[in-house]
Every structure is written in C-alpha cells, then in structure tokens.
Amino acid sequence: MTKKFAIFGNPVIHSKSPQMQNAGLKHINFDGIYEKHHLENGNEIKEIFLKNNYKGANITVPHKEFAYENADDVRGIAKEIKAVNTYILEKGKVIAYNTDAPGFLKAIESFGTIKNVLLLGAGGTAKAIALALKSKNIKVTVLNRSENKLDFFKENTINCFSWENFKPEIYDLVVNSTSAGLKDEYLPAPKEMLENIFKNASFAFDCIYGKITPFLALASENDCKIKDGEDMLLYQGVLAFELFTNTKADNSVVEMMRKGLKEE
Ligand SMILES: NC(=O)c1ccc[n+]([C@@H]2O[C@H](COP(=O)([O-])OP(=O)(O)OC[C@H]3O[C@@H](n4cnc5c(N)ncnc54)[C@H](OP(=O)(O)O)[C@@H]3O)[C@@H](O)[C@H]2O)c1
C-alpha cells in the first residue's frame, strides 16, 4: 500500500518539502506520497498524524514545540532542543526527531573546520543550531536583539548576550538565524557591530535561503565567504527522508532532492 507522508505547518502553502521529498521517493521507486497538511492546532498533531495514516511527517512553524510535547518518544538531540521537525510511526507509536540540528552541521561542512561561532538570534532555529554546535564541541555564542529569549541558552550553559551587553570576541563563523532579511531588508544586528565582527571572521551563513540577504551582502563586502540556507533545508530533508524510507540517501538521491527543491 502507498505510504503517506506530510508536512504540518501553519501556513504550509509555501513549503517546498513536498517537491523535495517526492523527488527523492520517485528516484528510489518508493511507493509513497508526501503532501502538505495545514494544521491549526498544534496540540492535535499526534491525533491527526495517526488518523490520517501517515507513516512519517515533517513539522514546521509554529508546531515544532507542540510536536515535541505530543510525541510518544523523542530521540537524539531533540530531547535537549525540546522541539522536533520529524515524526515517524514505529510499531504504532509516534517517534520524534530533530533533523534541523544535524542538517545545519552538514550544511556548514563545506567551510572546513570551524571552532568558534557567533549565532545571531534566539528563536527555535537558534536553539537547534546552538545545541548542534555544542554537541560537536564547537564554541558558540548567542547574540539576540532582546534579552527575553536567552533563558534557554543560559540553562544549557551557552554563552549569550543581548545587543546591550555584548562583549565581542573573534569568531570564524557568523550565523544569522533571525528572520531579519526574510521579508525585509533589515540587518540582524547594528551595522557597526556586524562590520567589526566580520572584519575578523572568515565565514558567514544565513539560514534564509534563495537570496543574498543584507547580512550576507555585508559579510561579503568584508571578505567573508558566504552561504545561504539552501543546504540546511536540503539536509534536514535528506535526514528525514532516510528515516521515512529506512534507506541511506546516496549522492544521486541528494541531488534529485536538491533539484526538486528548486522546482517552481
Ligand atoms: N534553511 C532552513 O532550513 C531554515 C530552517 C528553519 C528556519 N529558517 C529561517 O530561520 C529564521 C528564524 O526562524 P525561527 O523559527 O528560529 O524564528 P523565531 O523563532 O521567530 O525567532 C526569530 C528570531 O529573530 C529575531 N529577529 C526577528 N526580527 C529581527 C530583526 N529585525 N533584527 C534582529 N533580530 C530579529 C528575534 O529576536 P527577538 O527575540 O528580539 O524578537 C528572534 O530571536 C527564519 O528566517 C527562517 O526562515 C531556515
């Protein structure tokens, strides 16, 4: 029987996950279909997942925390992040994973060895990235516009600052995990602060994909090598695909999924 997969979100209409996942499924001749599922109430996620006979799902904004709380079991780094982006049905139980964190680590591999990261933002994505870096013993400092989202990082003994009390060091990589630049032309921190940081840094990564954000443009002007968030999106999807299909995605699958992602 054809296996059903879905992405839950609100909104979900713009998600590129179906085209990416379906390209991978087709490539390996897997009898499965991946669809969009608009979900209003995150607390109903497990019930709706089961009722629809989904074998696996991805979860996007704003349901990742609800999905964590409602799962029967949580595996891996997701236990610390307390937010999940993947559900798998296993022997009637809903098992939850976070593939955003390892997906980010895979995306920055092309920069080579990284030892010290400045992470801008303190939202859901920043939590996953900070713990992913910490798990690899990479030093991470969080810098956020405001103080109020920093508690999670303090509880996890991650160095963190708001703009007001920031004490800069030298970082090899600067990551933008804020939404500044997504639908506007804002920088994620004051220009002068960023310029001083970029002058001593080698790389800049933006979680936003498909455009050169003001953050990436400024990094490039200051001679940093830049990368957008496409690979992060791709690799979180590839890792979820491996869980959905119980296969190892080789290069040909990864490239098919990348092609799917770029389809209009
Ligand atoms: N490539 C991928 O696969 C991928 C995956 C996940 C997310 N993303 C992207 O990552 C970004 C963050 O997502 P999220 O879910 O973590 O968002 P979120 O939980 O809403 O957090 C947003 C963060 O951005 C900060 N922020 C918003 N506007 C700002 C501005 N103008 N200047 C400075 N800081 C600002 C907020 O600071 P305050 O606390 O001060 O409000 C907060 O720390 C989004 O752009 C999303 O598209 C990409």
Tab-separated table of C-alpha atoms and ligand atoms in Angstrom:
chain	number	residue	atom	x	y	z
A	1	MET	CA	0.000	0.000	0.000
A	2	THR	CA	1.194	3.508	-0.826
A	3	LYS	CA	2.767	5.089	2.255
A	4	LYS	CA	1.634	8.595	3.124
A	5	PHE	CA	3.886	11.360	4.451
A	6	ALA	CA	3.150	15.018	5.148
A	7	ILE	CA	4.439	18.348	6.319
A	8	PHE	CA	2.425	20.020	9.070
A	9	GLY	CA	2.544	23.803	9.311
A	10	ASN	CA	0.536	26.987	9.521
A	11	PRO	CA	0.946	28.351	6.937
A	12	VAL	CA	2.178	25.391	4.889
A	13	ILE	CA	1.186	26.516	1.403
A	14	HIS	CA	4.683	27.812	0.525
A	15	SER	CA	6.559	24.737	1.745
A	16	LYS	CA	8.989	23.208	-0.732
A	17	SER	CA	9.267	19.976	1.233
A	18	PRO	CA	6.705	18.029	-0.871
A	19	GLN	CA	8.565	18.659	-4.148
A	20	MET	CA	11.880	17.793	-2.478
A	21	GLN	CA	10.644	14.613	-0.735
A	22	ASN	CA	8.568	13.392	-3.691
A	23	ALA	CA	11.598	13.770	-5.991
A	24	GLY	CA	13.579	11.518	-3.625
A	25	LEU	CA	10.764	8.957	-3.272
A	26	LYS	CA	10.348	8.760	-7.037
A	27	HIS	CA	14.088	8.390	-7.574
A	28	ILE	CA	14.300	5.278	-5.378
A	29	ASN	CA	10.945	3.903	-6.624
A	30	PHE	CA	9.481	4.098	-3.139
A	31	ASP	CA	5.724	3.585	-3.094
A	32	GLY	CA	4.959	6.766	-1.183
A	33	ILE	CA	3.431	10.197	-1.457
A	34	TYR	CA	4.304	13.325	0.562
A	35	GLU	CA	1.700	16.075	0.943
A	36	LYS	CA	1.067	19.417	2.643
A	37	HIS	CA	-1.130	19.368	5.722
A	38	HIS	CA	-2.333	22.682	7.084
A	39	LEU	CA	-2.688	22.348	10.857
A	40	GLU	CA	-4.354	24.983	13.031
A	41	ASN	CA	-3.997	23.477	16.480
A	42	GLY	CA	-0.557	22.077	17.277
A	43	ASN	CA	-1.918	20.136	20.244
A	44	GLU	CA	-3.868	17.913	17.856
A	45	ILE	CA	-0.787	16.944	15.852
A	46	LYS	CA	-0.361	13.380	17.080
A	47	GLU	CA	-4.050	12.557	16.796
A	48	ILE	CA	-4.210	13.967	13.251
A	49	PHE	CA	-0.975	12.220	12.248
A	50	LEU	CA	-2.438	8.864	13.334
A	51	LYS	CA	-5.933	9.487	11.964
A	52	ASN	CA	-4.505	10.231	8.501
A	53	ASN	CA	-2.427	7.053	8.488
A	54	TYR	CA	0.787	8.965	7.910
A	55	LYS	CA	3.939	6.847	8.207
A	56	GLY	CA	6.089	9.902	8.684
A	57	ALA	CA	5.862	13.682	8.735
A	58	ASN	CA	7.794	16.881	8.965
A	59	ILE	CA	6.742	19.692	11.238
A	60	THR	CA	7.324	23.358	10.599
A	61	VAL	CA	6.453	26.706	12.164
A	62	PRO	CA	4.670	27.103	14.587
A	63	HIS	CA	4.220	23.477	15.659
A	64	LYS	CA	7.701	22.138	16.489
A	65	GLU	CA	7.325	22.520	20.260
A	66	PHE	CA	3.790	21.063	20.251
A	67	ALA	CA	5.068	18.132	18.218
A	68	TYR	CA	7.798	17.559	20.811
A	69	GLU	CA	5.312	17.591	23.683
A	70	ASN	CA	2.817	15.282	21.980
A	71	ALA	CA	5.200	12.548	20.748
A	72	ASP	CA	5.267	9.097	22.384
A	73	ASP	CA	9.056	9.082	22.354
A	74	VAL	CA	11.757	11.618	21.435
A	75	ARG	CA	15.168	10.512	20.151
A	76	GLY	CA	18.596	12.114	19.909
A	77	ILE	CA	19.425	15.788	20.234
A	78	ALA	CA	15.692	16.690	20.034
A	79	LYS	CA	15.440	15.761	23.723
A	80	GLU	CA	17.626	18.751	24.599
A	81	ILE	CA	16.230	21.109	21.948
A	82	LYS	CA	12.670	20.339	23.080
A	83	ALA	CA	11.392	20.908	19.545
A	84	VAL	CA	11.077	18.384	16.699
A	85	ASN	CA	10.654	18.570	12.937
A	86	THR	CA	10.149	14.878	12.148
A	87	TYR	CA	7.610	12.223	13.195
A	88	ILE	CA	7.955	8.515	12.386
A	89	LEU	CA	5.358	5.847	13.036
A	90	GLU	CA	7.089	2.916	14.675
A	91	LYS	CA	5.048	-0.068	15.912
A	92	GLY	CA	2.002	2.148	16.407
A	93	LYS	CA	3.986	4.749	18.371
A	94	VAL	CA	4.884	8.277	17.257
A	95	ILE	CA	8.652	8.760	17.488
A	96	ALA	CA	10.037	12.293	17.144
A	97	TYR	CA	13.397	13.554	15.876
A	98	ASN	CA	15.059	16.869	15.137
A	99	THR	CA	16.892	16.820	11.807
A	100	ASP	CA	17.333	20.625	11.668
A	101	ALA	CA	20.331	20.379	14.003
A	102	PRO	CA	22.350	17.731	12.083
A	103	GLY	CA	21.139	19.317	8.810
A	104	PHE	CA	22.785	22.588	9.838
A	105	LEU	CA	26.049	20.812	10.753
A	106	LYS	CA	26.102	19.112	7.355
A	107	ALA	CA	25.444	22.471	5.628
A	108	ILE	CA	28.484	24.146	7.226
A	109	GLU	CA	30.841	21.232	6.459
A	110	SER	CA	31.843	22.978	3.220
A	111	PHE	CA	33.506	25.740	5.302
A	112	GLY	CA	36.027	23.224	6.716
A	113	THR	CA	36.988	23.182	10.392
A	114	ILE	CA	35.057	25.693	12.486
A	115	LYS	CA	35.987	26.351	16.105
A	116	ASN	CA	34.178	29.475	17.263
A	117	VAL	CA	30.720	30.600	16.127
A	118	LEU	CA	28.652	33.722	16.735
A	119	LEU	CA	24.965	32.845	16.379
A	120	LEU	CA	22.562	35.738	15.803
A	121	GLY	CA	19.019	35.138	17.044
A	122	ALA	CA	17.465	33.164	19.875
A	123	GLY	CA	14.353	31.603	18.305
A	124	GLY	CA	13.577	27.957	17.581
A	125	THR	CA	16.214	27.642	14.878
A	126	ALA	CA	18.897	29.159	17.113
A	127	LYS	CA	18.141	26.570	19.826
A	128	ALA	CA	18.706	23.691	17.373
A	129	ILE	CA	21.862	25.247	15.916
A	130	ALA	CA	23.376	26.137	19.298
A	131	LEU	CA	22.924	22.611	20.651
A	132	ALA	CA	24.138	21.065	17.390
A	133	LEU	CA	27.359	23.103	17.609
A	134	LYS	CA	27.757	22.337	21.313
A	135	SER	CA	27.368	18.607	20.597
A	136	LYS	CA	30.413	18.874	18.305
A	137	ASN	CA	32.407	20.825	20.895
A	138	ILE	CA	32.334	23.924	18.714
A	139	LYS	CA	32.294	27.080	20.836
A	140	VAL	CA	29.079	29.032	20.324
A	141	THR	CA	27.989	32.474	21.491
A	142	VAL	CA	24.399	33.642	21.029
A	143	LEU	CA	23.620	37.292	20.334
A	144	ASN	CA	19.991	38.390	20.276
A	145	ARG	CA	18.223	41.737	19.846
A	146	SER	CA	16.421	41.327	23.144
A	147	GLU	CA	17.108	39.598	26.439
A	148	ASN	CA	13.846	37.726	26.843
A	149	LYS	CA	14.602	34.608	24.766
A	150	LEU	CA	18.006	33.954	26.327
A	151	ASP	CA	16.907	31.743	29.255
A	152	PHE	CA	17.054	28.527	27.203
A	153	PHE	CA	20.711	29.217	26.333
A	154	LYS	CA	21.619	30.100	29.928
A	155	GLU	CA	20.034	26.832	31.116
A	156	ASN	CA	22.184	24.972	28.573
A	157	THR	CA	25.362	26.806	29.656
A	158	ILE	CA	25.691	28.561	26.309
A	159	ASN	CA	27.332	31.967	26.320
A	160	CYS	CA	24.666	34.529	25.385
A	161	PHE	CA	24.184	38.265	25.096
A	162	SER	CA	21.664	40.864	24.057
A	163	TRP	CA	22.848	43.791	21.905
A	164	GLU	CA	23.151	45.930	25.050
A	165	ASN	CA	25.627	43.801	26.970
A	166	PHE	CA	27.531	42.158	24.071
A	167	LYS	CA	31.262	41.617	24.560
A	168	PRO	CA	32.640	40.537	21.161
A	169	GLU	CA	35.435	38.028	20.627
A	170	ILE	CA	36.933	36.728	17.411
A	171	TYR	CA	34.741	34.184	15.580
A	172	ASP	CA	35.483	32.077	12.461
A	173	LEU	CA	31.815	31.808	11.508
A	174	VAL	CA	28.837	34.149	11.970
A	175	VAL	CA	25.349	32.638	11.545
A	176	ASN	CA	22.129	34.568	11.009
A	177	SER	CA	19.232	32.601	12.480
A	178	THR	CA	16.979	35.635	12.896
A	179	SER	CA	14.192	36.411	10.465
A	180	ALA	CA	15.786	39.777	9.613
A	181	GLY	CA	16.193	39.802	5.830
A	182	LEU	CA	13.495	37.201	5.200
A	183	LYS	CA	10.708	39.554	4.127
A	184	ASP	CA	12.507	42.851	4.710
A	185	GLU	CA	15.913	44.406	4.167
A	186	TYR	CA	16.989	44.623	7.821
A	187	LEU	CA	20.345	43.541	9.175
A	188	PRO	CA	20.095	41.130	12.132
A	189	ALA	CA	22.243	43.426	14.344
A	190	PRO	CA	23.501	47.029	14.156
A	191	LYS	CA	25.717	47.598	11.108
A	192	GLU	CA	28.764	48.785	13.010
A	193	MET	CA	28.605	45.812	15.368
A	194	LEU	CA	28.448	43.407	12.415
A	195	GLU	CA	31.241	45.121	10.489
A	196	ASN	CA	33.579	44.814	13.453
A	197	ILE	CA	32.747	41.116	13.764
A	198	PHE	CA	33.068	40.363	10.032
A	199	LYS	CA	36.484	42.048	9.872
A	200	ASN	CA	37.915	39.215	11.987
A	201	ALA	CA	35.704	36.375	10.694
A	202	SER	CA	36.150	34.035	7.706
A	203	PHE	CA	32.635	32.734	7.029
A	204	ALA	CA	29.005	33.842	7.195
A	205	PHE	CA	25.968	31.577	6.950
A	206	ASP	CA	22.352	32.700	6.652
A	207	CYS	CA	19.511	30.280	7.461
A	208	ILE	CA	17.374	32.239	4.984
A	209	TYR	CA	17.659	30.724	1.519
A	210	GLY	CA	17.250	31.768	-2.084
A	211	LYS	CA	18.512	35.329	-1.722
A	212	ILE	CA	21.524	37.401	-0.778
A	213	THR	CA	20.263	38.997	2.415
A	214	PRO	CA	21.692	42.309	3.712
A	215	PHE	CA	23.577	40.131	6.252
A	216	LEU	CA	25.287	38.071	3.533
A	217	ALA	CA	25.948	41.153	1.410
A	218	LEU	CA	27.674	42.935	4.303
A	219	ALA	CA	29.686	39.802	5.152
A	220	SER	CA	30.825	39.504	1.564
A	221	GLU	CA	31.847	43.197	1.457
A	222	ASN	CA	34.010	42.411	4.480
A	223	ASP	CA	35.699	39.472	2.699
A	224	CYS	CA	33.857	36.622	4.401
A	225	LYS	CA	32.948	33.531	2.398
A	226	ILE	CA	29.146	33.322	2.377
A	227	LYS	CA	26.484	30.623	2.137
A	228	ASP	CA	22.683	30.755	2.258
A	229	GLY	CA	20.333	28.270	3.957
A	230	GLU	CA	19.512	26.050	0.976
A	231	ASP	CA	21.791	23.212	2.087
A	232	MET	CA	20.365	23.383	5.604
A	233	LEU	CA	16.851	22.919	4.225
A	234	LEU	CA	18.077	20.185	1.899
A	235	TYR	CA	19.956	18.183	4.533
A	236	GLN	CA	17.227	18.337	7.190
A	237	GLY	CA	15.022	16.915	4.426
A	238	VAL	CA	17.539	14.248	3.417
A	239	LEU	CA	17.904	13.086	7.027
A	240	ALA	CA	14.102	12.943	7.401
A	241	PHE	CA	13.893	11.056	4.070
A	242	GLU	CA	16.300	8.442	5.428
A	243	LEU	CA	14.054	7.984	8.456
A	244	PHE	CA	10.889	7.852	6.316
A	245	THR	CA	12.240	5.258	3.891
A	246	ASN	CA	14.671	3.450	6.169
A	247	THR	CA	17.324	3.810	3.442
A	248	LYS	CA	20.636	5.635	3.166
A	249	ALA	CA	20.381	8.539	0.718
A	250	ASP	CA	23.347	8.403	-1.654
A	251	ASN	CA	24.568	11.377	-3.697
A	252	SER	CA	22.134	10.710	-6.533
A	253	VAL	CA	19.182	10.931	-4.109
A	254	VAL	CA	20.545	14.111	-2.511
A	255	GLU	CA	20.965	15.756	-5.905
A	256	MET	CA	17.450	14.691	-7.011
A	257	MET	CA	16.046	16.191	-3.821
A	258	ARG	CA	18.002	19.404	-4.447
A	259	LYS	CA	16.559	19.540	-7.952
A	260	GLY	CA	13.066	19.006	-6.524
A	261	LEU	CA	13.611	21.872	-4.102
A	262	LYS	CA	14.412	24.233	-6.949
A	263	GLU	CA	11.289	23.368	-8.962
A	264	GLU	CA	8.751	26.175	-9.144
B	1	LIG	N1	17.152	26.954	5.861
B	1	LIG	C1	16.371	26.289	6.683
B	1	LIG	O1	16.216	25.080	6.554
B	1	LIG	C2	15.677	27.000	7.816
B	1	LIG	C3	15.109	26.239	8.833
B	1	LIG	C4	14.472	26.907	9.879
B	1	LIG	C5	14.399	28.301	9.890
B	1	LIG	N2	14.966	29.006	8.875
B	1	LIG	C6	14.938	30.502	8.912
B	1	LIG	O2	15.496	30.903	10.148
B	1	LIG	C7	14.900	32.131	10.578
B	1	LIG	C8	14.450	32.055	12.040
B	1	LIG	O3	13.422	31.113	12.209
B	1	LIG	P1	12.866	30.777	13.696
B	1	LIG	O4	11.803	29.767	13.500
B	1	LIG	O5	14.006	30.491	14.610
B	1	LIG	O6	12.198	32.181	14.090
B	1	LIG	P2	11.706	32.702	15.514
B	1	LIG	O7	11.602	31.578	16.497
B	1	LIG	O8	10.512	33.540	15.239
B	1	LIG	O9	12.913	33.668	16.020
B	1	LIG	C9	13.179	34.855	15.363
B	1	LIG	C10	14.448	35.492	15.938
B	1	LIG	O10	14.780	36.555	15.057
B	1	LIG	C11	14.984	37.749	15.824
B	1	LIG	N3	14.593	38.865	14.973
B	1	LIG	C12	13.464	38.999	14.237
B	1	LIG	N4	13.497	40.156	13.534
B	1	LIG	C13	14.684	40.764	13.827
B	1	LIG	C14	15.293	41.967	13.419
B	1	LIG	N5	14.695	42.796	12.555
B	1	LIG	N6	16.517	42.261	13.903
B	1	LIG	C15	17.128	41.419	14.750
B	1	LIG	N7	16.604	40.254	15.202
B	1	LIG	C16	15.388	39.930	14.741
B	1	LIG	C17	14.124	37.584	17.061
B	1	LIG	O11	14.639	38.426	18.078
B	1	LIG	P3	13.761	38.900	19.370
B	1	LIG	O12	13.869	37.778	20.356
B	1	LIG	O13	14.438	40.136	19.848
B	1	LIG	O14	12.361	39.124	18.878
B	1	LIG	C18	14.306	36.082	17.333
B	1	LIG	O15	15.493	35.848	18.040
B	1	LIG	C19	13.767	32.419	9.595
B	1	LIG	O16	14.214	33.371	8.665
B	1	LIG	C20	13.532	31.084	8.914
B	1	LIG	O17	13.049	31.251	7.596
B	1	LIG	C21	15.604	28.385	7.845
